[in-house]
Phi, psi and omega in degrees: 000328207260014159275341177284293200305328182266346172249021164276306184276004167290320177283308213260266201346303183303318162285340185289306190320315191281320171338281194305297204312309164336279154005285188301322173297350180244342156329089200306317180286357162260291177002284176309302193290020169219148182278189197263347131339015193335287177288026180241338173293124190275275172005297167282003156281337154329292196293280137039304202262308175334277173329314189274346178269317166290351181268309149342282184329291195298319181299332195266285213253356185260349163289322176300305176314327223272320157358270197293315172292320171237024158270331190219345175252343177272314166311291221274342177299355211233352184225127184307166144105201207296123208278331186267342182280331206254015172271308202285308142331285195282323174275356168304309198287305189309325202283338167299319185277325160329291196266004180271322196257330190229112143267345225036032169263295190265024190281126208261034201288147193297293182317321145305337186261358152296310200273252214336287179284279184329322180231088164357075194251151162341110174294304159343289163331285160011283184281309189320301189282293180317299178315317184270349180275313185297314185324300181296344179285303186293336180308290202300325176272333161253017151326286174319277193316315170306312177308295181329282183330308188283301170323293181305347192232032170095004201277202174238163185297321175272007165276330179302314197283009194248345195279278185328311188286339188292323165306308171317306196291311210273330178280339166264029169271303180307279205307341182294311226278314169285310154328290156340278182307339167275323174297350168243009157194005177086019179285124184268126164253116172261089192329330177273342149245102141313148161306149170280336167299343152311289194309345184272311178295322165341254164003272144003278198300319179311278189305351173299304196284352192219003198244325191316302185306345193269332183250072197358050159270083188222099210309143199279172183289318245264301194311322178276008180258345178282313166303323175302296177326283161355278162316313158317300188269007134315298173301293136032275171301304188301321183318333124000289194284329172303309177301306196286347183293138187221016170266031188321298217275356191264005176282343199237328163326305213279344186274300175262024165272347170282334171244289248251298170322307212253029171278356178275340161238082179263331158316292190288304185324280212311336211279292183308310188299333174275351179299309192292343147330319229228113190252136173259030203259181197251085170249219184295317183331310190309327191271002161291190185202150186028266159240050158241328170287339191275316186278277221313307203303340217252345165291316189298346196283324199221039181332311201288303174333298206279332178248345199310301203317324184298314182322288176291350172284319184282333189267320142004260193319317184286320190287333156257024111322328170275330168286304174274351159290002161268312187301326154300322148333307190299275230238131188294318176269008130305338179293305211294285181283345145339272186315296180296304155324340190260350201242327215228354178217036170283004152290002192277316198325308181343294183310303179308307195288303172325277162323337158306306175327109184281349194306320154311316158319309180299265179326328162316306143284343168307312196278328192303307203225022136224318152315307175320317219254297179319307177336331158255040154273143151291359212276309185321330183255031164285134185318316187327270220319299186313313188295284191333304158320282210295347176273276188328319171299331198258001204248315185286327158270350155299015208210341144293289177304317179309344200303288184318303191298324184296307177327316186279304177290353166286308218276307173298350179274325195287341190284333173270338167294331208263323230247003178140335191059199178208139177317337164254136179277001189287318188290348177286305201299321189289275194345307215257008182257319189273030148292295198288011184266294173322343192280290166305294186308337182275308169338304163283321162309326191280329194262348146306295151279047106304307183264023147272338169278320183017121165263323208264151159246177166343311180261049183057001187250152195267126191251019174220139195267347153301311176263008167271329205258325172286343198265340198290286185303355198259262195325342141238025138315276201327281177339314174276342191293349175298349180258343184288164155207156191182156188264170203303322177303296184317257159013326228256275178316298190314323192277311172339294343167287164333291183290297177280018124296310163310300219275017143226015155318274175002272161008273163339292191286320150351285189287322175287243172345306182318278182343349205242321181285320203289062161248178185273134176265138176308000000 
């Protein structure tokens, strides 16, 4: 085993290293000052190795941190009555939806699809040493963080102590369960295509853990240290079934023949897999002319795409709009932190409106099933033609992204009218435009870099590390504006201010800079 455990990690250190190395090499401003020997250099491999032993770390503590703060200790911070029972209420329920979407078993990772298919290695091993090394990654990453949390919101020590294993306990219960189920019909379960019945319970399981506590419905500690328990010694039990199986390679042949086998034709798959997508009907389009006939054709084209997610994001959203006006109705002290949430924290929006945001989606799709192709016209990359596009392009996705956002700056107006309303009617008005300001601004931030950036070559996979690194920093701006507070009138203007000054750098910047970027990458 522990010769199987080094030449697991040994293959995944090697890729992450070429990984960086790659990386470094698409830096446009690092670039030039290395040579085309990259990967021959012992020093920068050094350097190299450094990065993937940290990135190691940050994968074990640093998920786990971010876990706990804003799923559960800042949420739970927001709803009256006891911090341990509704500490516990919350990591009960998540941690179901944790291991229903993630075991680490059936994740389809380029590294597995080396060892297994590419150097034929044991699978059974395989999985045996890589499975208890993640297992032990969640033990080791979430200890500290339980014991901190925990300690701090009132448990007893072996209530801490019980939160890792429980977590370890409930992913190997799913996957034992999904092993099961392929010895017994043949079902592939694949993380990256979920079952619709995950999608279904998610939700659910969500509004259990976060709609309940608002209307003072919250599993007592005793019940939930009974269930941890439990679930331990359930898992446990299950681990039994993780051992004994032994048809690992042909379960992983059938898992990565769905991804991993077939990346070298990521061109043809993504062009098939998007066809069931894409109505071949007769529309509005047909009465356009140039590149209003090119975007209509290619929205009517991609309805599903380009709007469902928003769609279903928006019924999301009304459905805990809803959940909290009643409890603001119900209980004087949701109304009471409503309201001071509604005056003192719309940069926590920030985050949200981010997350919300179809702007990856979006571009994405434009390069899948339209760009890839125009792109090798000249006429297509001329400054007009690139400006005239992208005001079209920026007028359709914005126009996406408002269906959630209008939804959200309404919903937030109404919850501060329900919850006390405020002595200035301006904050009604600023809540719900600098929403709908965030909205535009990510829409113009995303299609911007896309076109100063075009991350893809010719064969759909993205070959820029500028632009893996601008999408990194946009996510953790968002991410620090969750600490700021400032009120609302301030914040509020600024980002109005804001959002129309980018959206006519963006412009600009387009226009100038796009003819020279907006290409197919080698």
């Amino acid at each position: 085993m522990s010769k199987t455990f080094q030449i697991i990690f040994s293959l995944r250190n090697t890729y992450r290293v070429n990984s960086v190395l790659y990386s470094l090499k698409q830096i446009p401003l690092i670039k030039k000052l290395l040579p085309d020997q990259l990967y021959g250099i012992w020093g920068l491999k050094i350097f190299a190795n450094v990065i993937s032993v940290l990135w190691e770390i940050v994968a074990v503590f640093g998920g786990k941190f971010l876990y706990f703060l804003f799923l559960i200790l800042l949420p739970g911070s927001l709803y009256p009555g006891s911090e341990g029972e509704i500490f516990l209420h919350l990591l009960l329920l998540l941690t179901i939806v944790g291991a229903c979407v993630n075991t680490y078993m059936f994740d389809p990772a380029k590294d597995k699809y080396y060892a297994v298919i590419l150097m034929q290695m044991d699978a059974w091993r395989y999985t045996m040493v890589d499975y208890g090394y993640s297992m032990a990654k969640v033990l080791v990453g979430f200890l500290p963080f339980a014991f901190l949390a925990g300690l701090e919101k009132g448990l007893a020590w072996w209530q801490c102590l019980l939160i890792p294993l429980y977590v370890a306990g409930a992913k190997i219960i799913v996957a034992s369960r999904s092993l099961c189920s392929y010895e017994k019909n043949g079902a592939i379960t694949n993380e990256n295509h979920l079952e619709k019945w995950v999608w279904i319970r998610i939700p659910l399981l969500l509004v259990a853990s976060y709609g309940l506590p608002v209307l003072g419905l919250v599993v007592p500690v005793g019940v939930s240290s009974g269930i941890m328990l439990a679930v331990i010694l359930f898992g446990a039990a299950s681990a039994r079934t993780i051992i004994r199986f032994s048809d690992y390679r042909s379960m992983y042949q059938q898992i990565l023949a769905n991804s991993m086998i077939q990346m070298d034709r990521a061109k043809t798959q993504l062009g098939t897999a998007d066809q069931k997508y894409i109505t071949m009907t007769k529309t509005a389009a047909d009465r356009k002319r140039g590149f209003e006939y090119l975007n209509a054709l290619f929205i009517a084209r991609h309805q599903k795409i380009l709007w469902k997610a928003s769609e279903k994001i928006t019924l999301v959203i009304l459905g805990l709009l809803l959940v909290m006006s009643v409890a603001v109705r119900v209980f004087p002290q949701a109304g009471e932190a409503t309201n001071r949430l509604m005056l003192t924290y719309l940069p926590y929006f920030v985050f949200i409106m981010y997350a919300v945001n179809r702007g990856t989606g979006f571009t994405r799709a434009l390069f899948m099933n339209c760009d890839r192709s125009l792109l090798t016209y000249s006429f297509y990359k001329q400054p007009g033609p690139i400006l005239k596009l992208f005001q079209i392009r920026l007028r359709e996705i914005v126009k996406i992204n408002l269906l959630p956002a209008s939804v959200i700056g309404a919903g937030l107006v109404w919850l501060l009218y329900l919850s006390g309303g405020t002595e200035h009617w301006v904050n009604y008005a600023v809540l719900f435009i600098s929403i709908i300001c965030m909205s535009v601004f990510f829409s113009v931030h995303y299609l911007t870099i896309y076109y100063l950036l075009q991350p893809y070559n010719a064969g759909t996979q993205m070959k820029s590390t500028t632009y893996q690194i601008v999408l990194s920093a946009t996510y953790l701006v968002c991410f620090a504006f969750m600490q700021v507070r400032m009120p609302t009138i301030l914040f509020g203007g600024m980002t109005i201010v804001f959002c129309i000054l980018y959206s006519v750098i963006a412009c600009v910047l387009v226009y100038y800079l796009a003819p020279r970027t907006f290409r197919l990458r080698n």
